[in-house]
Coordinates of C-alpha atoms and ligand atoms in Angstrom, one line a residue:
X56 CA -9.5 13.4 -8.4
X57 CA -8.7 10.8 -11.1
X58 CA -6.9 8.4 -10.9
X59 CA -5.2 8.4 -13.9
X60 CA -5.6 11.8 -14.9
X61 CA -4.3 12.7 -18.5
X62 CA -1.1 14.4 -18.4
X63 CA -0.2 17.8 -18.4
X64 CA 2.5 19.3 -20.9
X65 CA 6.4 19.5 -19.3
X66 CA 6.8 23.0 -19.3
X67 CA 10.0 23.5 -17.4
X68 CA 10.5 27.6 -16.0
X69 CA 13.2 29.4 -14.3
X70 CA 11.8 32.3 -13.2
X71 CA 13.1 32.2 -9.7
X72 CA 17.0 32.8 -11.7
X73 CA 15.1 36.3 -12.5
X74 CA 15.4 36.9 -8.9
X75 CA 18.8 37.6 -8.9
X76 CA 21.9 36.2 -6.3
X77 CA 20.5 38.0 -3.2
X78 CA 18.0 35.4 -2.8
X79 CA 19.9 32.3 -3.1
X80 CA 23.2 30.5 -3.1
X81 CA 23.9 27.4 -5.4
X82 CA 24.9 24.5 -3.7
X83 CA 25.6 21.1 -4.5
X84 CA 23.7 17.8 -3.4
X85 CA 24.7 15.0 -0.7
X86 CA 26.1 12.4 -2.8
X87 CA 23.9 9.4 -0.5
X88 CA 25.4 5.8 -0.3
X89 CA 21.9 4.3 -1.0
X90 CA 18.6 5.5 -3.3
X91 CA 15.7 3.3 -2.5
X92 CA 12.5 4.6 -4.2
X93 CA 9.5 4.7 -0.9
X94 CA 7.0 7.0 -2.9
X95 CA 6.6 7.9 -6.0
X96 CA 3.2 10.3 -6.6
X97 CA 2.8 9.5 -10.3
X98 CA -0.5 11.9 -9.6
X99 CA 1.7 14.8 -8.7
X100 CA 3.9 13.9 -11.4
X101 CA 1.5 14.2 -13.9
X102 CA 0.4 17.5 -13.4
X103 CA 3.8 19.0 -14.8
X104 CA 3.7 16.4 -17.3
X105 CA 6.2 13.6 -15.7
X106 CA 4.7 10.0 -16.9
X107 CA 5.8 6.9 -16.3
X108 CA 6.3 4.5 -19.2
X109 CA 6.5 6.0 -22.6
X110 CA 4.9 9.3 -22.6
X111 CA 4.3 11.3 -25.5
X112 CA 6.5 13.9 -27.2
X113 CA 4.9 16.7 -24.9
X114 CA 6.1 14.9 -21.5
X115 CA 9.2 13.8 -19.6
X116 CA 9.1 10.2 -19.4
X117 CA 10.7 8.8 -16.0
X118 CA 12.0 5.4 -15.3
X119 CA 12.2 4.2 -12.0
X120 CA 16.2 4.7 -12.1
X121 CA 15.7 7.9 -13.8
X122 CA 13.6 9.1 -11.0
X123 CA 16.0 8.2 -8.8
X124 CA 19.0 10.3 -10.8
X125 CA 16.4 13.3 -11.0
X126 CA 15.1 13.1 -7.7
X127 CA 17.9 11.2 -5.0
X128 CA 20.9 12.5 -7.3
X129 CA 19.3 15.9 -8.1
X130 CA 20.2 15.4 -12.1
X131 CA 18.8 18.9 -13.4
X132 CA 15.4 18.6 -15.2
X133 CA 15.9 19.2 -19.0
X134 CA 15.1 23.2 -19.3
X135 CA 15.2 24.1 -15.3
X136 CA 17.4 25.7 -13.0
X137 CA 20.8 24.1 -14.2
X138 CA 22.0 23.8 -10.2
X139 CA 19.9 23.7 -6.6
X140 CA 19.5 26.9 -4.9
X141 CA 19.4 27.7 -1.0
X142 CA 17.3 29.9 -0.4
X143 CA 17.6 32.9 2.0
X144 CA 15.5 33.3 4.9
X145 CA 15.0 34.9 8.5
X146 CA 12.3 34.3 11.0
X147 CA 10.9 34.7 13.9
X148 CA 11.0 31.4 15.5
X149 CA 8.5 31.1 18.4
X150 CA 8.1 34.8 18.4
X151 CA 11.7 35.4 18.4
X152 CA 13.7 36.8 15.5
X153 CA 16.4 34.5 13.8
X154 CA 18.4 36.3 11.6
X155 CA 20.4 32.7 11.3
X156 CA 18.8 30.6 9.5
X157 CA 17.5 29.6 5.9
X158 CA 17.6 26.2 3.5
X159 CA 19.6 24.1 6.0
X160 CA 19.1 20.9 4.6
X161 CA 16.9 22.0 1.2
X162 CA 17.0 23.7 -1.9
X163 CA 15.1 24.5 -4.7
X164 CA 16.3 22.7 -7.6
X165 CA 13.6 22.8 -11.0
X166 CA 10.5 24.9 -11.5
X167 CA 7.9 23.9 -13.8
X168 CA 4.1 24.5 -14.8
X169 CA 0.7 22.5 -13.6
X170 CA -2.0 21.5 -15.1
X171 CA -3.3 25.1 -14.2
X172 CA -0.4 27.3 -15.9
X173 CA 0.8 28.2 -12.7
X174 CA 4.3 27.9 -11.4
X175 CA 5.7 25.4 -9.0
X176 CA 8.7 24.6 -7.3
X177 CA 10.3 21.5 -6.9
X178 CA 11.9 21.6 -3.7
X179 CA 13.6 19.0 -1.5
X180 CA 14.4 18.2 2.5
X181 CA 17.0 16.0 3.5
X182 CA 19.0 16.7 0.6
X183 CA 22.2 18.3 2.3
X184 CA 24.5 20.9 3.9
X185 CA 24.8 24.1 2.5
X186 CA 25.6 27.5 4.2
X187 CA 22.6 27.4 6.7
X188 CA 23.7 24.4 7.9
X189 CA 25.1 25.7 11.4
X190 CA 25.3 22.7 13.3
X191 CA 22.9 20.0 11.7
X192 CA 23.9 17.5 9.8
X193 CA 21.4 18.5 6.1
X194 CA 19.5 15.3 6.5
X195 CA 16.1 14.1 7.3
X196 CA 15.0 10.8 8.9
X197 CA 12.9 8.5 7.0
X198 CA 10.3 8.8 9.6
X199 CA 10.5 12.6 9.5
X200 CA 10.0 11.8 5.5
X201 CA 6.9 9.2 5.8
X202 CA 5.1 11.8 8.4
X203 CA 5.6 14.2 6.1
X204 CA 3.4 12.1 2.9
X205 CA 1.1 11.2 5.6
X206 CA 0.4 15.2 6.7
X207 CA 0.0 16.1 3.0
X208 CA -1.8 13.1 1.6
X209 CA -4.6 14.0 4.4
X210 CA -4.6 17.6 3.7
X211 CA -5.1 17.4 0.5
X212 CA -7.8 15.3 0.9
X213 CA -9.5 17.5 3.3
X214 CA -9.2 20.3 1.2
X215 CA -6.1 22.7 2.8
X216 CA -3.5 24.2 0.8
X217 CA -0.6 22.6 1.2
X218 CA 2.4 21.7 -0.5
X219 CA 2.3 18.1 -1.9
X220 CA 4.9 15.3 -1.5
X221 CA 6.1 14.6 -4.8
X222 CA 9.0 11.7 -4.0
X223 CA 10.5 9.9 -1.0
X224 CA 13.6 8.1 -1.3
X225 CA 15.7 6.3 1.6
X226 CA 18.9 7.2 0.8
X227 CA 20.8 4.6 3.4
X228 CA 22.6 6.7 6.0
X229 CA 22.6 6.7 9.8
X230 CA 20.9 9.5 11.7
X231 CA 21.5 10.8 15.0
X232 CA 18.5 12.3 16.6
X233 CA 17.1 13.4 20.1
X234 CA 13.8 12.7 19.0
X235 CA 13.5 9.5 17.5
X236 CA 15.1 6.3 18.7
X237 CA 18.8 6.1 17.1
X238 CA 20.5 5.5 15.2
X239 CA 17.3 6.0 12.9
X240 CA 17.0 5.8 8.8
X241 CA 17.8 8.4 6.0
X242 CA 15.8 10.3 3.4
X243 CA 15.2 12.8 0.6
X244 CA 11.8 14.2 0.3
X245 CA 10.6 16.3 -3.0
X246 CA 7.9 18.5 -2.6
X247 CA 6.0 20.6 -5.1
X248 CA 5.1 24.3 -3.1
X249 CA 3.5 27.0 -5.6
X250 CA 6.7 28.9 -4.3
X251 CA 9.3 28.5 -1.3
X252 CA 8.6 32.3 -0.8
X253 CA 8.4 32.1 3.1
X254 CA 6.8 35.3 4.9
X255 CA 10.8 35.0 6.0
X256 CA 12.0 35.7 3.3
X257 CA 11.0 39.5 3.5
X258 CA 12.2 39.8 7.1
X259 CA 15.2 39.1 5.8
X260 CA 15.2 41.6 3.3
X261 CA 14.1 44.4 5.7
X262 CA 16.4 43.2 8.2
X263 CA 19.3 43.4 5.0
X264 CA 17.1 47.0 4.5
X265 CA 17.7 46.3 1.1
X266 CA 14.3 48.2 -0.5
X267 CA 15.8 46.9 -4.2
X268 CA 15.5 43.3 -3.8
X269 CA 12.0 43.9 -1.9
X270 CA 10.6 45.4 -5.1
X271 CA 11.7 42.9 -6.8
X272 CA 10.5 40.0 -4.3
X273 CA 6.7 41.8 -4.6
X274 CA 6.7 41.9 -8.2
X275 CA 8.0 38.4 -8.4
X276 CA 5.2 37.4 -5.7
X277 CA 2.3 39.3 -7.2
X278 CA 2.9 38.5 -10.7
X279 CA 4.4 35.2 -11.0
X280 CA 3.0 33.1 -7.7
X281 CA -0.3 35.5 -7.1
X282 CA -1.3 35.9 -11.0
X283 CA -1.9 39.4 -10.5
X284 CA -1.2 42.3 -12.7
X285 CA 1.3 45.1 -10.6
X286 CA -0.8 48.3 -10.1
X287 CA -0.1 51.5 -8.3
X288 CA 0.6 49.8 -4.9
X289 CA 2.2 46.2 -5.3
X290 CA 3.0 46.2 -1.8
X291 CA -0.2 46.5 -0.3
X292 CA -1.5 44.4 -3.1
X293 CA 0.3 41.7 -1.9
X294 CA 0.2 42.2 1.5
X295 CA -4.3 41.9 0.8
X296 CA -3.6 39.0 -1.5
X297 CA -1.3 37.3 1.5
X298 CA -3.6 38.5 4.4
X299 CA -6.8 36.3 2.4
X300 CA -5.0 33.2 1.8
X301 CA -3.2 33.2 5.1
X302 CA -6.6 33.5 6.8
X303 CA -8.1 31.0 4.6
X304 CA -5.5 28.6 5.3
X305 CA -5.9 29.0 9.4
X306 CA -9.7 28.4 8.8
X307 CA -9.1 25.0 6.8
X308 CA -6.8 24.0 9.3
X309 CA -9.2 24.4 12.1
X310 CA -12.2 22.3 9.8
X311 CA -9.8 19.8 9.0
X312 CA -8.2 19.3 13.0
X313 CA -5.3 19.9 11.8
X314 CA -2.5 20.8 14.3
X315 CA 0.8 21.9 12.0
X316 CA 3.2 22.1 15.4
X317 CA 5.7 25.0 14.1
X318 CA 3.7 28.0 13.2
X319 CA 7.3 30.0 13.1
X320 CA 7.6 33.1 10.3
X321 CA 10.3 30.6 8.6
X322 CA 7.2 28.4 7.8
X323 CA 4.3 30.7 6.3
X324 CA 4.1 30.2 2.7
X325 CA 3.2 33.8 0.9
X326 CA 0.9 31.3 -1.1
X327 CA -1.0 30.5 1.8
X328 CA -0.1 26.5 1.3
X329 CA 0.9 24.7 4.3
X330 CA 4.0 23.1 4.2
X331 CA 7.4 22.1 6.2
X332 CA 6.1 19.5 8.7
X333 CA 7.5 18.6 11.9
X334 CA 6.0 17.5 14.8
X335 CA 2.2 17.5 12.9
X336 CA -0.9 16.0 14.6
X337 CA -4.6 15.6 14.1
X338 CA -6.4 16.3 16.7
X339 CA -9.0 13.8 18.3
X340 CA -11.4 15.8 19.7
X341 CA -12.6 19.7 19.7
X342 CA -9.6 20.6 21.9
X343 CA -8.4 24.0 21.5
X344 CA -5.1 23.5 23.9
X345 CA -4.3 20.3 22.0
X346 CA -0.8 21.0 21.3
X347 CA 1.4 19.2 18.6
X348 CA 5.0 20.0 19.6
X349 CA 6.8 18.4 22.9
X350 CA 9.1 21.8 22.4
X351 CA 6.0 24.1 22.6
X352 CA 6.0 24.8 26.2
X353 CA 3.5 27.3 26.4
X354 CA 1.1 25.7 24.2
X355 CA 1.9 29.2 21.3
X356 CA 0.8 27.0 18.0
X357 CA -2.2 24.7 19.7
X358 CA -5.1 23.7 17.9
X359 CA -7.0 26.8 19.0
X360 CA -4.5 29.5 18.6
X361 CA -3.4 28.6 15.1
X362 CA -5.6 31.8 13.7
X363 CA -3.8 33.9 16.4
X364 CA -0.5 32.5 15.7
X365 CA -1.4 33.2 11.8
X366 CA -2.2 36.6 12.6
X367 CA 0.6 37.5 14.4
X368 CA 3.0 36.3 11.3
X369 CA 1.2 38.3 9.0
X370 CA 1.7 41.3 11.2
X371 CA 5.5 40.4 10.4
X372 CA 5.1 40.8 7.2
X373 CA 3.6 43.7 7.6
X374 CA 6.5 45.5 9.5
X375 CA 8.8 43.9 7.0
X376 CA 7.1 45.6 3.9
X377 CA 7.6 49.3 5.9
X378 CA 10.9 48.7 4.1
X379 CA 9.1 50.0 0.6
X380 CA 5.3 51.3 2.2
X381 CA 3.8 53.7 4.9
X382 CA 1.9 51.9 7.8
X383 CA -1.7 53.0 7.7
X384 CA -2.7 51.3 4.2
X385 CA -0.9 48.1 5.6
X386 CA -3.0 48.3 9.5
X387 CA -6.1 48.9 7.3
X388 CA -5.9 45.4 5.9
X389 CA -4.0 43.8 8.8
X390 CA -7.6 44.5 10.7
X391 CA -9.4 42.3 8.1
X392 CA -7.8 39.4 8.9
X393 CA -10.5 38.2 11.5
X394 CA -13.4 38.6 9.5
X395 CA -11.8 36.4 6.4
X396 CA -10.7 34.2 8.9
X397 CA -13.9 33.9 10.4
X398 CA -15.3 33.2 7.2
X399 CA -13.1 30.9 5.6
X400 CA -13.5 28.7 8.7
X401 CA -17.2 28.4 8.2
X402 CA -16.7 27.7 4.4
X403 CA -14.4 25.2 5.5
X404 CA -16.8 23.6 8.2
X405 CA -19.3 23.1 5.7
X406 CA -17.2 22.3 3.0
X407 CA -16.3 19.2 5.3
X408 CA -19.6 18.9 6.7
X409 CA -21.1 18.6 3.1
X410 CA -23.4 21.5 2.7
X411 CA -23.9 24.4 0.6
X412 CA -23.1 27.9 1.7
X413 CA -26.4 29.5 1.8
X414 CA -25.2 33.2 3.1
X415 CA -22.3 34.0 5.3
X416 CA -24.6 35.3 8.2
X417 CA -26.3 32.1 8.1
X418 CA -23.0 30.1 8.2
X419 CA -21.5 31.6 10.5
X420 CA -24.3 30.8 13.1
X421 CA -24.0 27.0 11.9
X422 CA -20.2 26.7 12.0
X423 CA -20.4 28.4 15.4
X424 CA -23.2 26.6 16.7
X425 CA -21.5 23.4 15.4
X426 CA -17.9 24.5 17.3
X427 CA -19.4 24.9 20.4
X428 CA -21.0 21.8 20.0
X429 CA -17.9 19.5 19.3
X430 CA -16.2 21.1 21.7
X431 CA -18.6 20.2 24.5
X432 CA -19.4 17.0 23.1
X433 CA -16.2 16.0 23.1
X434 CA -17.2 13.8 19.9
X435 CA -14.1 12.6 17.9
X436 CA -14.1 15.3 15.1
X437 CA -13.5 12.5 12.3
X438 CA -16.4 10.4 13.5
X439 CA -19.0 13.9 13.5
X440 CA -18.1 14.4 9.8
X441 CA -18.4 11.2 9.1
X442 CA -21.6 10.5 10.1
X443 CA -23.0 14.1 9.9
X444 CA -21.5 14.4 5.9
X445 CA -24.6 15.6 3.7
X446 CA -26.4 17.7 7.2
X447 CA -28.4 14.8 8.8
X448 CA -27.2 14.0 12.1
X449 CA -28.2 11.2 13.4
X450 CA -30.8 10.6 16.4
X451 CA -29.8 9.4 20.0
X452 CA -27.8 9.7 23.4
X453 CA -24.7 11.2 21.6
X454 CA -26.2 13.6 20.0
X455 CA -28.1 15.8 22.5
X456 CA -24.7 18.5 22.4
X457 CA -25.7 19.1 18.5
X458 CA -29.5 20.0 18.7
X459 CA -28.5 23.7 17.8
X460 CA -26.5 22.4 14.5
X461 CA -29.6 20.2 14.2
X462 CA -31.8 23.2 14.0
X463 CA -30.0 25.2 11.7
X464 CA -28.7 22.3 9.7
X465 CA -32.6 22.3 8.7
X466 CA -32.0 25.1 6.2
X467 CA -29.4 23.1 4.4
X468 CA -29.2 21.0 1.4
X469 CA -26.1 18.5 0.9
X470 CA -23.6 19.6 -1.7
X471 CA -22.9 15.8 -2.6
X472 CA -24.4 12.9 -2.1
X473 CA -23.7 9.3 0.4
X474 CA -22.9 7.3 -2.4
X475 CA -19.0 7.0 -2.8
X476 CA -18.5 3.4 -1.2
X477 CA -16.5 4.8 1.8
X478 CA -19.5 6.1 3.2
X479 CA -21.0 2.6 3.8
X480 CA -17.4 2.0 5.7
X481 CA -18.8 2.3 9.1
X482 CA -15.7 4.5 10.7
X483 CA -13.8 7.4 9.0
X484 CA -10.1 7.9 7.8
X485 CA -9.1 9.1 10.0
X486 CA -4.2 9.8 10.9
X487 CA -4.2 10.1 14.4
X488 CA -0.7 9.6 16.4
X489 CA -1.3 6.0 17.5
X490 CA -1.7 5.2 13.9
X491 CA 0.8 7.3 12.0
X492 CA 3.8 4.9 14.9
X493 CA 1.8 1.9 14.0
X494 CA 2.6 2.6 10.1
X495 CA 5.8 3.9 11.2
X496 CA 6.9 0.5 13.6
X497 CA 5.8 -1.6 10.6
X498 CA 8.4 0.2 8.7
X499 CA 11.2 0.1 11.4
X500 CA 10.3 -3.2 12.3
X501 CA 9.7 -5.6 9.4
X502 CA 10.7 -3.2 6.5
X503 CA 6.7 -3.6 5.8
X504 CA 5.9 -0.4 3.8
X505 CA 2.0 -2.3 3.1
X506 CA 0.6 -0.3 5.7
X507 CA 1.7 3.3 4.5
X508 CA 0.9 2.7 0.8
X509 CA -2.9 1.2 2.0
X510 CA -3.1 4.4 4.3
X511 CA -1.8 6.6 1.2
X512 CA -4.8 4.9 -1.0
X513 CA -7.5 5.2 1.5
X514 CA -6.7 8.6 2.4
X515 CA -6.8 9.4 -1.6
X516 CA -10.1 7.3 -1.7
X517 CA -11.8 9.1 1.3
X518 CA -10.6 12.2 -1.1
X519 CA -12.7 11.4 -3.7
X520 CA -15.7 10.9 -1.5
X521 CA -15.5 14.8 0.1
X522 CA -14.3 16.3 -3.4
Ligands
AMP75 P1 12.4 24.0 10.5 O1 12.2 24.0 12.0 O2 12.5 22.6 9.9 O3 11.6 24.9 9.8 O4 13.9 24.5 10.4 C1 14.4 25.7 11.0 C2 15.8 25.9 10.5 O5 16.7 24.9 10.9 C3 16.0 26.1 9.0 O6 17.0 27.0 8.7 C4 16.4 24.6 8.6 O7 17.0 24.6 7.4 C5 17.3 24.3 9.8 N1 17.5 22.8 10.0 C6 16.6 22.0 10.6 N2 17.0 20.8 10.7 C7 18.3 20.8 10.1 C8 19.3 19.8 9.8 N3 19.1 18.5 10.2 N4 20.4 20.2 9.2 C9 20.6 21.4 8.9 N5 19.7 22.4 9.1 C10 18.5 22.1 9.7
MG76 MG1 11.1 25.4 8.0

């Protein structure tokens, strides 16, 4: 990743308004009695061609204050959706079925086109009320919005999918929460998602059984977010293209120790990007019951049942496309979702490790080998990538759980080299709780934002080093 990577053209879309009202009501912003710029991901921003400075006639040029209109004030982008949309959703929330719920306390308010051609949304949390409100207030805290560039800082640098934080602005109010000390600090988070298309979103539309607006929805999804061209059977299409990057998402999860908390219908991007985080956590060790949530009683979205959990909410979306397909093409590629999972979580284990693939019998031996290993090891899983990056582990007392992955590893070759400086650090970047509160009490405490914009630039330099 560059650091200053030449920007992209602005190509403002819209497409989403081809969706038609169904989908979406328009809503107005909070109007917030403060807009303090936090973050500002000028890398983000380049890729649909937002520059800071002068730019050229094929970008948008942002001041700092015009940021703030655009992105605290919700100013339309020039060409874009002319007024934020909340977007309709169900979902089952911790295996139950919510049929009240949807953008609370977001919207979707431009669309625009990376570096890539593809289309992205610009979406926000914490930007206010709208009809999905119920009882909450529209708002998110400021900690709720620094965890959040945290979670997606490291993700992307450990190669998962996710949705990326694009701006985070304190916008001054009081919050009242029962899980943070309060009253706590106010925000509004931008986010950039390939689409806010939630597996949701057709439960909702089966529930509505509405089989109009699902064709449309599939067509939208397959042709606009999935690049594909419509053939005889866009529904199963989809569902295939959804079940692979929904499994390959679970399996970089697992390689990265990533714990996302809320697993919940209303969160599964038909993208396969993570995104909406909560009550995230890495974990420290090889701990399959390591559970993020303090409200996940039973332990439903812990470390080790994320792929089960990611199953299950495909399955949903299976029962909601019955709305416009028969079952047995649907099962058919429901039952492949082990298998890709399976696989994707070895790519992903050597990806992080830093080997090449050299067939997937072969890597599925090492990445189960090296599991079982960690997970009787108990070795921090930052510190065994850290050291073990390129396949050589080292020699001694510590090691003796890893003589398997030693073994096998002997078939390897590195995919990259040791000689990014952050491999002569002598510990890994690592977020782990105990750090993202210690960034976080600097903040409450002394105002000292230091800390979170040194952990955002060592993250994005440990980034480099893996990519
Ligand atoms: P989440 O758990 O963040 O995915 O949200 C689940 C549902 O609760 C969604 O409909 C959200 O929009 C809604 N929600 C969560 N927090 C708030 C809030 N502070 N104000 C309004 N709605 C909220
Ligand atoms: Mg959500």
């Amino acid at each position: 990743m560059a650091e200053n990577p030449q920007p992209a053209r602005y190509r403002p879309r819209t497409d989403i308004l081809g969706l038609g009202d169904p989908f979406y009501d328009a809503v107005a912003p909070a109007s917030f009695p403060a807009h303090i710029l936090r973050f500002r991901n000028d890398h983000a921003a380049a890729q649909i061609g937002i520059v800071s400075g002068d730019g050229t006639a094929d970008t948008l040029p942002l001041t700092d204050e015009a940021w703030l209109d655009h992105f605290g004030r919700f100013a339309p982008l020039p060409g874009s959706i002319p007024q934020p949309l909340a977007l309709r959703y169900h979902g089952h929330q911790f295996q139950s079925y919510n049929p009240d719920i949807g953008d609370g306390r977001g919207f979707v308010f431009a669309q625009a086109t990376d570096d890539r051609d593809r289309l992205l949304d610009l979406g926000t949390k914490g930007s206010g009320q709208t009809p999905y409100s119920r009882f909450g207030d529209g708002r998110l805290t400021l900690k709720g919005g620094v965890r959040e560039v945290l979670a997606t800082e490291m993700l992307e640098a450990l190669n998962v999918p996710t949705s990326r934080s694009f701006s985070l602005i304190e916008t001054g109010e009081e919050l009242v929460r029962g899980d943070e000390p309060s009253p706590t600090r106010s925000a509004v988070l931008v986010r950039l998602n390939h689409s806010h298309v939630r597996i949701g979103t057709f439960q909702r539309l089966a529930y509505e059984r509405d089989a109009d607006a699902m064709h449309r929805l599939v067509d939208y999804v397959l042709t606009r977010l999935h690049g594909r061209t419509p053939g005889s059977t866009p529904a199963i299409d989809l569902f295939d293209e959804v079940v692979g990057r929904v499994a390959t998402l679970a399996g970089r999860f697992m390689a990265a120790g990533f714990v996302h908390g809320v697993l919940n219908t209303d969160n599964i991007n038909v993208t396969g990007e993570s995104f909406d985080y909560g009550p995230w956590r890495f974990a420290p060790i090889w701990d399959v019951g390591f559970t993020a949530a303090y409200f996940d009683h039973h332990g439903l979205y812990a470390f080790g049942r994320q792929p089960d959990a990611m199953h299950w909410n495909v399955m949903q979306l299976a029962v909601a496309l019955r709305t416009v397909v028969d079952a047995p093409p649907l099962i058919e590629v429901l039952e492949t979702f082990p298998e890709r999972h399976a696989t994707a979580a070895a790519e992903a284990l050597l990806w992080r490790l830093g080997v090449r693939p050299i067939d997937p019998a072969s890597d599925r031996a090492l990445a189960d080998a090296l599991t079982t290993a960690l997970a009787t090891s108990h070795m921090p899983i930052d510190d065994f990538f850290f050291e073990a990056f390129g396949g050589w582990l080292p020699e001694g007392d510590d090691w003796t759980a890893f003589e398997n992955v030693r073994a096998l590893l002997s078939e390897y070759r590195p995919r990259r080299d040791r000689s990014h400086s952050y491999w002569s650090d002598g510990t890994p970047c690592s977020i782990l709780i105990g750090e993202v509160e210690a960034i976080w009490a600097a903040i409450a405490e002394r105002d000292d934002w230091t800390p979170f914009h040194e952990k955002v630039a060592a993250i994005r330099r440990m980034g480099q080093a893996l990519a």
